GROMACS .gro file of C-alpha atoms in nm:
model
  402
    1UNK     CA    1   0.283  -0.160  -1.475
    2UNK     CA    2   0.317  -0.423  -1.709
    3UNK     CA    3   0.662  -0.323  -1.826
    4UNK     CA    4   0.792  -0.282  -1.488
    5UNK     CA    5   0.642  -0.619  -1.353
    6UNK     CA    6   0.764  -0.821  -1.659
    7UNK     CA    7   1.125  -0.673  -1.597
    8UNK     CA    8   1.115  -0.774  -1.224
    9UNK     CA    9   0.982  -1.104  -1.274
   10UNK     CA   10   1.255  -1.258  -1.463
   11UNK     CA   11   1.483  -1.349  -1.164
   12UNK     CA   12   1.191  -1.422  -0.923
   13UNK     CA   13   1.041  -1.722  -0.766
   14UNK     CA   14   0.674  -1.802  -0.780
   15UNK     CA   15   0.651  -1.714  -0.407
   16UNK     CA   16   0.770  -1.362  -0.511
   17UNK     CA   17   0.525  -1.288  -0.769
   18UNK     CA   18   0.240  -1.158  -0.529
   19UNK     CA   19   0.451  -0.906  -0.372
   20UNK     CA   20   0.584  -0.792  -0.707
   21UNK     CA   21   0.219  -0.763  -0.853
   22UNK     CA   22   0.118  -0.580  -0.562
   23UNK     CA   23   0.395  -0.329  -0.589
   24UNK     CA   24   0.368  -0.274  -0.976
   25UNK     CA   25  -0.022  -0.270  -0.974
   26UNK     CA   26   0.017   0.088  -0.794
   27UNK     CA   27   0.192   0.240  -1.096
   28UNK     CA   28  -0.163   0.188  -1.273
   29UNK     CA   29  -0.350   0.333  -0.974
   30UNK     CA   30  -0.479  -0.012  -0.854
   31UNK     CA   31  -0.528  -0.091  -0.484
   32UNK     CA   32  -0.442  -0.428  -0.317
   33UNK     CA   33  -0.414  -0.699  -0.567
   34UNK     CA   34  -0.429  -1.087  -0.426
   35UNK     CA   35  -0.407  -1.385  -0.652
   36UNK     CA   36  -0.616  -1.706  -0.603
   37UNK     CA   37  -0.519  -2.034  -0.795
   38UNK     CA   38  -0.763  -2.303  -0.869
   39UNK     CA   39  -0.694  -2.650  -0.711
   40UNK     CA   40  -0.652  -2.945  -0.926
   41UNK     CA   41  -1.037  -3.061  -0.913
   42UNK     CA   42  -1.135  -2.688  -0.947
   43UNK     CA   43  -1.338  -2.700  -0.661
   44UNK     CA   44  -1.200  -2.422  -0.445
   45UNK     CA   45  -0.985  -2.100  -0.519
   46UNK     CA   46  -0.687  -2.094  -0.301
   47UNK     CA   47  -0.474  -1.784  -0.191
   48UNK     CA   48  -0.123  -1.757  -0.331
   49UNK     CA   49   0.095  -1.616  -0.085
   50UNK     CA   50   0.471  -1.560  -0.029
   51UNK     CA   51   0.499  -1.847   0.210
   52UNK     CA   52   0.366  -2.171   0.011
   53UNK     CA   53   0.027  -2.292   0.102
   54UNK     CA   54  -0.126  -2.075   0.394
   55UNK     CA   55  -0.433  -2.089   0.575
   56UNK     CA   56  -0.634  -1.809   0.761
   57UNK     CA   57  -0.726  -1.465   0.624
   58UNK     CA   58  -0.534  -1.199   0.466
   59UNK     CA   59  -0.524  -0.841   0.577
   60UNK     CA   60  -0.836  -0.767   0.368
   61UNK     CA   61  -1.064  -1.010   0.547
   62UNK     CA   62  -1.070  -1.226   0.244
   63UNK     CA   63  -1.083  -1.607   0.334
   64UNK     CA   64  -0.759  -1.793   0.187
   65UNK     CA   65  -0.976  -2.066   0.035
   66UNK     CA   66  -1.311  -1.977  -0.159
   67UNK     CA   67  -1.568  -2.244  -0.303
   68UNK     CA   68  -1.618  -2.230  -0.675
   69UNK     CA   69  -1.965  -2.303  -0.662
   70UNK     CA   70  -2.088  -2.082  -0.393
   71UNK     CA   71  -1.890  -1.733  -0.389
   72UNK     CA   72  -1.869  -1.455  -0.643
   73UNK     CA   73  -1.519  -1.541  -0.714
   74UNK     CA   74  -1.615  -1.861  -0.815
   75UNK     CA   75  -1.903  -1.770  -1.027
   76UNK     CA   76  -1.641  -1.545  -1.218
   77UNK     CA   77  -1.439  -1.859  -1.258
   78UNK     CA   78  -1.697  -2.026  -1.397
   79UNK     CA   79  -1.814  -1.772  -1.634
   80UNK     CA   80  -1.469  -1.620  -1.718
   81UNK     CA   81  -1.594  -1.279  -1.668
   82UNK     CA   82  -1.494  -0.972  -1.441
   83UNK     CA   83  -1.723  -0.935  -1.114
   84UNK     CA   84  -1.741  -0.643  -0.878
   85UNK     CA   85  -1.839  -0.681  -0.530
   86UNK     CA   86  -1.991  -0.341  -0.394
   87UNK     CA   87  -1.782  -0.180  -0.143
   88UNK     CA   88  -1.883  -0.095   0.207
   89UNK     CA   89  -1.895   0.268   0.289
   90UNK     CA   90  -1.516   0.412   0.259
   91UNK     CA   91  -1.391   0.134   0.142
   92UNK     CA   92  -1.268   0.013  -0.218
   93UNK     CA   93  -1.476  -0.233  -0.409
   94UNK     CA   94  -1.355  -0.597  -0.486
   95UNK     CA   95  -1.305  -0.670  -0.859
   96UNK     CA   96  -1.279  -1.033  -0.962
   97UNK     CA   97  -1.079  -1.080  -1.262
   98UNK     CA   98  -1.012  -1.437  -1.458
   99UNK     CA   99  -0.662  -1.519  -1.476
  100UNK     CA  100  -0.647  -1.704  -1.804
  101UNK     CA  101  -0.370  -1.870  -2.021
  102UNK     CA  102  -0.530  -1.855  -2.346
  103UNK     CA  103  -0.864  -2.028  -2.212
  104UNK     CA  104  -0.702  -2.246  -1.937
  105UNK     CA  105  -0.855  -2.109  -1.615
  106UNK     CA  106  -0.588  -2.084  -1.354
  107UNK     CA  107  -0.756  -1.876  -1.101
  108UNK     CA  108  -0.902  -1.528  -0.999
  109UNK     CA  109  -0.707  -1.182  -0.918
  110UNK     CA  110  -0.876  -0.996  -0.644
  111UNK     CA  111  -0.805  -0.615  -0.739
  112UNK     CA  112  -0.916  -0.324  -0.484
  113UNK     CA  113  -1.030  -0.058  -0.685
  114UNK     CA  114  -1.337   0.221  -0.681
  115UNK     CA  115  -1.678   0.047  -0.762
  116UNK     CA  116  -1.722   0.284  -1.076
  117UNK     CA  117  -1.384   0.223  -1.200
  118UNK     CA  118  -1.384   0.298  -1.580
  119UNK     CA  119  -1.356   0.084  -1.862
  120UNK     CA  120  -0.977   0.189  -1.889
  121UNK     CA  121  -0.899   0.112  -1.553
  122UNK     CA  122  -1.090  -0.241  -1.584
  123UNK     CA  123  -0.887  -0.299  -1.907
  124UNK     CA  124  -0.579  -0.252  -1.673
  125UNK     CA  125  -0.698  -0.511  -1.452
  126UNK     CA  126  -0.741  -0.779  -1.735
  127UNK     CA  127  -0.386  -0.693  -1.871
  128UNK     CA  128  -0.267  -0.735  -1.518
  129UNK     CA  129  -0.436  -1.088  -1.492
  130UNK     CA  130  -0.313  -1.192  -1.832
  131UNK     CA  131   0.073  -1.124  -1.740
  132UNK     CA  132   0.009  -1.290  -1.404
  133UNK     CA  133  -0.114  -1.583  -1.580
  134UNK     CA  134   0.215  -1.579  -1.809
  135UNK     CA  135   0.437  -1.557  -1.503
  136UNK     CA  136   0.254  -1.844  -1.317
  137UNK     CA  137   0.289  -2.080  -1.608
  138UNK     CA  138   0.635  -1.971  -1.667
  139UNK     CA  139   0.733  -2.076  -1.298
  140UNK     CA  140   0.480  -2.336  -1.187
  141UNK     CA  141   0.674  -2.622  -1.343
  142UNK     CA  142   0.940  -2.617  -1.116
  143UNK     CA  143   0.770  -2.498  -0.815
  144UNK     CA  144   0.656  -2.725  -0.549
  145UNK     CA  145   0.504  -2.455  -0.375
  146UNK     CA  146   0.246  -2.427  -0.668
  147UNK     CA  147   0.197  -2.793  -0.660
  148UNK     CA  148   0.113  -2.799  -0.284
  149UNK     CA  149  -0.129  -2.514  -0.323
  150UNK     CA  150  -0.330  -2.658  -0.594
  151UNK     CA  151  -0.381  -3.007  -0.388
  152UNK     CA  152  -0.621  -3.037  -0.132
  153UNK     CA  153  -0.509  -3.371  -0.005
  154UNK     CA  154  -0.231  -3.618  -0.051
  155UNK     CA  155  -0.147  -3.761  -0.408
  156UNK     CA  156  -0.058  -4.134  -0.495
  157UNK     CA  157   0.264  -4.189  -0.692
  158UNK     CA  158   0.094  -4.305  -0.992
  159UNK     CA  159  -0.117  -3.997  -1.011
  160UNK     CA  160   0.187  -3.766  -0.987
  161UNK     CA  161   0.360  -3.952  -1.273
  162UNK     CA  162   0.035  -3.907  -1.488
  163UNK     CA  163  -0.034  -3.541  -1.400
  164UNK     CA  164   0.342  -3.453  -1.485
  165UNK     CA  165   0.291  -3.581  -1.849
  166UNK     CA  166  -0.048  -3.458  -1.893
  167UNK     CA  167  -0.097  -3.123  -2.122
  168UNK     CA  168  -0.301  -2.862  -1.985
  169UNK     CA  169  -0.668  -2.935  -1.927
  170UNK     CA  170  -0.781  -2.680  -2.174
  171UNK     CA  171  -0.653  -2.522  -2.515
  172UNK     CA  172  -0.844  -2.302  -2.774
  173UNK     CA  173  -0.749  -2.116  -3.087
  174UNK     CA  174  -0.987  -1.948  -3.361
  175UNK     CA  175  -1.083  -2.304  -3.488
  176UNK     CA  176  -1.135  -2.530  -3.210
  177UNK     CA  177  -1.156  -2.584  -2.810
  178UNK     CA  178  -0.992  -2.892  -2.671
  179UNK     CA  179  -1.073  -2.955  -2.286
  180UNK     CA  180  -1.010  -3.269  -2.080
  181UNK     CA  181  -1.081  -3.387  -1.737
  182UNK     CA  182  -0.914  -3.699  -1.536
  183UNK     CA  183  -1.033  -3.847  -1.228
  184UNK     CA  184  -0.986  -3.961  -0.952
  185UNK     CA  185  -0.734  -3.680  -0.957
  186UNK     CA  186  -0.519  -3.793  -0.661
  187UNK     CA  187  -0.549  -4.156  -0.727
  188UNK     CA  188  -0.585  -4.182  -1.103
  189UNK     CA  189  -0.375  -4.500  -1.209
  190UNK     CA  190  -0.386  -4.609  -1.590
  191UNK     CA  191  -0.566  -4.356  -1.770
  192UNK     CA  192  -0.398  -4.059  -1.980
  193UNK     CA  193  -0.503  -3.826  -2.260
  194UNK     CA  194  -0.294  -3.621  -2.482
  195UNK     CA  195  -0.339  -3.345  -2.765
  196UNK     CA  196  -0.075  -3.155  -2.975
  197UNK     CA  197  -0.120  -2.893  -3.263
  198UNK     CA  198   0.115  -2.914  -3.580
  199UNK     CA  199   0.011  -2.672  -3.814
  200UNK     CA  200  -0.336  -2.715  -3.936
  201UNK     CA  201  -0.358  -3.056  -3.768
  202UNK     CA  202  -0.489  -3.139  -3.406
  203UNK     CA  203  -0.354  -3.455  -3.287
  204UNK     CA  204  -0.577  -3.619  -3.022
  205UNK     CA  205  -0.537  -3.939  -2.802
  206UNK     CA  206  -0.685  -4.107  -2.489
  207UNK     CA  207  -0.528  -4.437  -2.333
  208UNK     CA  208  -0.672  -4.683  -2.067
  209UNK     CA  209  -0.395  -4.914  -1.936
  210UNK     CA  210  -0.489  -5.255  -1.769
  211UNK     CA  211  -0.543  -5.210  -1.379
  212UNK     CA  212  -0.573  -4.917  -1.148
  213UNK     CA  213  -0.203  -4.890  -0.964
  214UNK     CA  214   0.153  -4.770  -1.039
  215UNK     CA  215   0.211  -5.044  -1.293
  216UNK     CA  216  -0.098  -4.939  -1.474
  217UNK     CA  217   0.054  -4.578  -1.465
  218UNK     CA  218   0.364  -4.707  -1.590
  219UNK     CA  219   0.212  -4.872  -1.884
  220UNK     CA  220   0.015  -4.576  -1.967
  221UNK     CA  221   0.295  -4.330  -1.940
  222UNK     CA  222   0.526  -4.549  -2.170
  223UNK     CA  223   0.233  -4.575  -2.423
  224UNK     CA  224   0.204  -4.208  -2.409
  225UNK     CA  225   0.561  -4.103  -2.422
  226UNK     CA  226   0.595  -4.375  -2.726
  227UNK     CA  227   0.285  -4.200  -2.926
  228UNK     CA  228   0.441  -3.866  -2.882
  229UNK     CA  229   0.779  -3.984  -3.007
  230UNK     CA  230   0.666  -4.175  -3.275
  231UNK     CA  231   0.423  -3.874  -3.379
  232UNK     CA  232   0.691  -3.635  -3.366
  233UNK     CA  233   0.903  -3.851  -3.619
  234UNK     CA  234   0.616  -3.829  -3.882
  235UNK     CA  235   0.446  -4.156  -3.812
  236UNK     CA  236   0.098  -4.204  -3.947
  237UNK     CA  237  -0.168  -4.289  -3.685
  238UNK     CA  238  -0.190  -4.672  -3.766
  239UNK     CA  239   0.176  -4.736  -3.765
  240UNK     CA  240   0.211  -4.530  -3.442
  241UNK     CA  241  -0.012  -4.782  -3.265
  242UNK     CA  242   0.187  -5.065  -3.412
  243UNK     CA  243   0.519  -4.899  -3.289
  244UNK     CA  244   0.365  -4.848  -2.934
  245UNK     CA  245   0.257  -5.206  -2.901
  246UNK     CA  246   0.624  -5.288  -3.010
  247UNK     CA  247   0.752  -5.075  -2.756
  248UNK     CA  248   0.520  -5.227  -2.468
  249UNK     CA  249   0.603  -5.565  -2.551
  250UNK     CA  250   0.973  -5.500  -2.566
  251UNK     CA  251   0.929  -5.368  -2.201
  252UNK     CA  252   0.684  -5.584  -2.056
  253UNK     CA  253   0.672  -5.920  -2.258
  254UNK     CA  254   0.347  -6.032  -2.468
  255UNK     CA  255   0.014  -6.007  -2.275
  256UNK     CA  256   0.167  -5.880  -1.957
  257UNK     CA  257   0.055  -5.512  -2.001
  258UNK     CA  258  -0.186  -5.386  -2.227
  259UNK     CA  259  -0.353  -5.032  -2.316
  260UNK     CA  260  -0.674  -4.953  -2.504
  261UNK     CA  261  -0.674  -4.635  -2.682
  262UNK     CA  262  -0.806  -4.381  -2.969
  263UNK     CA  263  -0.548  -4.179  -3.175
  264UNK     CA  264  -0.697  -3.931  -3.404
  265UNK     CA  265  -0.621  -3.648  -3.627
  266UNK     CA  266  -0.843  -3.347  -3.669
  267UNK     CA  267  -0.763  -3.147  -3.998
  268UNK     CA  268  -0.882  -2.777  -3.867
  269UNK     CA  269  -0.926  -2.653  -4.231
  270UNK     CA  270  -1.143  -2.903  -4.362
  271UNK     CA  271  -1.307  -3.075  -4.056
  272UNK     CA  272  -1.186  -3.444  -4.153
  273UNK     CA  273  -1.163  -3.637  -3.854
  274UNK     CA  274  -0.928  -3.932  -3.908
  275UNK     CA  275  -0.879  -4.204  -3.624
  276UNK     CA  276  -0.802  -4.560  -3.516
  277UNK     CA  277  -0.930  -4.767  -3.244
  278UNK     CA  278  -0.750  -4.993  -3.060
  279UNK     CA  279  -0.981  -5.195  -2.867
  280UNK     CA  280  -1.147  -4.864  -2.711
  281UNK     CA  281  -1.479  -4.722  -2.665
  282UNK     CA  282  -1.556  -4.552  -3.002
  283UNK     CA  283  -1.600  -4.173  -3.009
  284UNK     CA  284  -1.919  -3.978  -2.977
  285UNK     CA  285  -2.012  -3.691  -3.191
  286UNK     CA  286  -2.257  -3.420  -3.068
  287UNK     CA  287  -2.402  -3.206  -3.363
  288UNK     CA  288  -2.668  -2.953  -3.348
  289UNK     CA  289  -2.742  -3.003  -2.990
  290UNK     CA  290  -2.821  -3.387  -3.012
  291UNK     CA  291  -2.629  -3.693  -3.010
  292UNK     CA  292  -2.566  -3.764  -3.369
  293UNK     CA  293  -2.353  -4.105  -3.362
  294UNK     CA  294  -2.108  -4.301  -3.228
  295UNK     CA  295  -1.830  -4.338  -3.473
  296UNK     CA  296  -1.800  -4.702  -3.590
  297UNK     CA  297  -1.433  -4.823  -3.683
  298UNK     CA  298  -1.340  -5.190  -3.695
  299UNK     CA  299  -1.133  -5.207  -3.374
  300UNK     CA  300  -0.794  -5.352  -3.361
  301UNK     CA  301  -0.678  -5.550  -3.037
  302UNK     CA  302  -0.555  -5.339  -2.724
  303UNK     CA  303  -0.186  -5.242  -2.773
  304UNK     CA  304   0.042  -5.494  -2.618
  305UNK     CA  305  -0.135  -5.811  -2.671
  306UNK     CA  306   0.017  -5.896  -3.024
  307UNK     CA  307  -0.312  -6.058  -3.162
  308UNK     CA  308  -0.242  -5.967  -3.517
  309UNK     CA  309  -0.592  -5.810  -3.594
  310UNK     CA  310  -0.548  -5.542  -3.865
  311UNK     CA  311  -0.532  -5.170  -3.803
  312UNK     CA  312  -0.795  -4.989  -3.968
  313UNK     CA  313  -0.771  -4.621  -4.064
  314UNK     CA  314  -1.128  -4.448  -4.051
  315UNK     CA  315  -1.236  -4.087  -4.147
  316UNK     CA  316  -1.563  -3.865  -4.065
  317UNK     CA  317  -1.654  -3.500  -4.208
  318UNK     CA  318  -1.727  -3.286  -3.919
  319UNK     CA  319  -1.970  -3.025  -3.942
  320UNK     CA  320  -1.883  -2.659  -3.777
  321UNK     CA  321  -1.995  -2.670  -3.417
  322UNK     CA  322  -1.950  -3.056  -3.378
  323UNK     CA  323  -1.821  -3.171  -3.055
  324UNK     CA  324  -1.616  -3.491  -3.042
  325UNK     CA  325  -1.606  -3.699  -2.712
  326UNK     CA  326  -1.333  -3.936  -2.629
  327UNK     CA  327  -1.357  -4.122  -2.302
  328UNK     CA  328  -1.265  -4.406  -2.082
  329UNK     CA  329  -1.515  -4.665  -1.935
  330UNK     CA  330  -1.474  -4.524  -1.589
  331UNK     CA  331  -1.709  -4.206  -1.693
  332UNK     CA  332  -1.990  -4.465  -1.806
  333UNK     CA  333  -1.936  -4.722  -1.576
  334UNK     CA  334  -1.956  -4.532  -1.257
  335UNK     CA  335  -2.211  -4.671  -1.025
  336UNK     CA  336  -2.434  -4.524  -0.782
  337UNK     CA  337  -2.472  -4.660  -0.432
  338UNK     CA  338  -2.751  -4.875  -0.560
  339UNK     CA  339  -2.553  -5.019  -0.833
  340UNK     CA  340  -2.673  -4.831  -1.136
  341UNK     CA  341  -2.424  -4.716  -1.390
  342UNK     CA  342  -2.376  -4.351  -1.489
  343UNK     CA  343  -2.411  -4.490  -1.852
  344UNK     CA  344  -2.351  -4.347  -2.182
  345UNK     CA  345  -2.700  -4.203  -2.235
  346UNK     CA  346  -2.649  -3.986  -1.909
  347UNK     CA  347  -2.311  -3.877  -2.035
  348UNK     CA  348  -2.392  -3.757  -2.375
  349UNK     CA  349  -2.699  -3.604  -2.218
  350UNK     CA  350  -2.530  -3.397  -1.961
  351UNK     CA  351  -2.289  -3.257  -2.240
  352UNK     CA  352  -2.585  -3.151  -2.455
  353UNK     CA  353  -2.809  -3.013  -2.183
  354UNK     CA  354  -2.511  -2.790  -2.050
  355UNK     CA  355  -2.407  -2.699  -2.402
  356UNK     CA  356  -2.757  -2.583  -2.432
  357UNK     CA  357  -2.718  -2.353  -2.124
  358UNK     CA  358  -2.418  -2.163  -2.328
  359UNK     CA  359  -2.136  -2.278  -2.057
  360UNK     CA  360  -1.776  -2.298  -2.188
  361UNK     CA  361  -1.642  -2.632  -2.293
  362UNK     CA  362  -1.413  -2.647  -1.965
  363UNK     CA  363  -1.693  -2.562  -1.728
  364UNK     CA  364  -1.921  -2.824  -1.893
  365UNK     CA  365  -1.629  -3.097  -1.823
  366UNK     CA  366  -1.590  -2.933  -1.463
  367UNK     CA  367  -1.964  -3.002  -1.382
  368UNK     CA  368  -1.967  -3.330  -1.564
  369UNK     CA  369  -1.671  -3.469  -1.337
  370UNK     CA  370  -1.860  -3.337  -1.035
  371UNK     CA  371  -2.154  -3.520  -1.139
  372UNK     CA  372  -1.995  -3.825  -1.182
  373UNK     CA  373  -1.843  -3.806  -0.832
  374UNK     CA  374  -2.168  -3.718  -0.682
  375UNK     CA  375  -2.327  -4.007  -0.858
  376UNK     CA  376  -2.048  -4.235  -0.712
  377UNK     CA  377  -2.058  -4.070  -0.362
  378UNK     CA  378  -1.709  -3.902  -0.420
  379UNK     CA  379  -1.533  -4.227  -0.491
  380UNK     CA  380  -1.452  -4.386  -0.828
  381UNK     CA  381  -1.360  -4.742  -0.843
  382UNK     CA  382  -1.180  -4.705  -1.174
  383UNK     CA  383  -1.027  -4.425  -1.384
  384UNK     CA  384  -1.271  -4.158  -1.541
  385UNK     CA  385  -1.107  -3.961  -1.843
  386UNK     CA  386  -1.292  -3.748  -2.100
  387UNK     CA  387  -1.125  -3.552  -2.380
  388UNK     CA  388  -1.392  -3.321  -2.564
  389UNK     CA  389  -1.289  -3.119  -2.891
  390UNK     CA  390  -1.512  -2.879  -3.045
  391UNK     CA  391  -1.447  -2.785  -3.388
  392UNK     CA  392  -1.578  -2.413  -3.498
  393UNK     CA  393  -1.518  -2.481  -3.863
  394UNK     CA  394  -1.342  -2.196  -4.088
  395UNK     CA  395  -1.494  -1.882  -4.203
  396UNK     CA  396  -1.552  -2.062  -4.529
  397UNK     CA  397  -1.752  -2.344  -4.365
  398UNK     CA  398  -1.946  -2.095  -4.128
  399UNK     CA  399  -2.052  -1.904  -4.449
  400UNK     CA  400  -2.174  -2.225  -4.614
  401UNK     CA  401  -2.358  -2.336  -4.315
  402UNK     CA  402  -2.544  -2.014  -4.303
   0.00000   0.00000   0.00000
């Protein structure tokens, strides 16, 4: 099944993947297979067909769009686990299998198989879902069909630009988990986040450009591109922010366009977090299920203003299990219809409560963003972005803690 599908996929477009998956799944004794993809805001799962974004129902009677918060498929997506819906007499059961690229939740596979399928066949389903994820990742960047499928409404130009630059919403390895969320997904203007891994170091960044329009998007995009370019040349954090400022001033002039930011490096072997603050809200650390502290660091001026304030490099020793929150003011300053801010306390408490519930980091952020949107009646007046990093610690650190 896997070898045949892999060989057949090399010259296939995304639209051909569903048919190829169905054809080769039969070699493992699996019945009909359907691929459902999560939308950009992770509110619904949408059927991937060979015809772009289709509506209606498939041949098996399954709707082409499933709500993540109210369906069995959505529950499997939230909890990243295999679930089965009992079959009616004479029909195969529907198995729902998460489609994961690492820990990025891309969607769900619906596989027709006997309700009493053994562990070996369930493992075949998981293996198939893993290969489907890799195929989708390899083809989505040049597929307009995938972009249309994951959108539930038209996207503004600034948001189009920002999402093209963003890394995946979730990354994980044995030492850490990084997850992000950015709203309003279809109108975001001046916010951006970034992360990258280089050996034992995780580079983290969050940016908030002045304004909420295409110009703000251009400013944030230029700052992000300059940050990556400098970082990949081995520039340290403080110098990187100074070079970003030079780039912004060279393009827009002094005091015309500016960006606040936190740039940070996390040494995943030691847990030492190093960061600089360019006029941004300080990071928050959650430790042991409670809000420990906001990380104080003398802030320099926002990049682009050329005020000449010194850039200070700060350090914090993390403990295994610590969660570091980077966020923009759209998260905390979102207001209800009565004018009350969502606030930092509510934001951090939400993360703590859902951590206690044992939810994965990506699911916690998905629910956070939906809570912020509900608090603001579905419409944000400013960009709201959060980048959450959980450091697991090394085996040595974990042994020391126990």
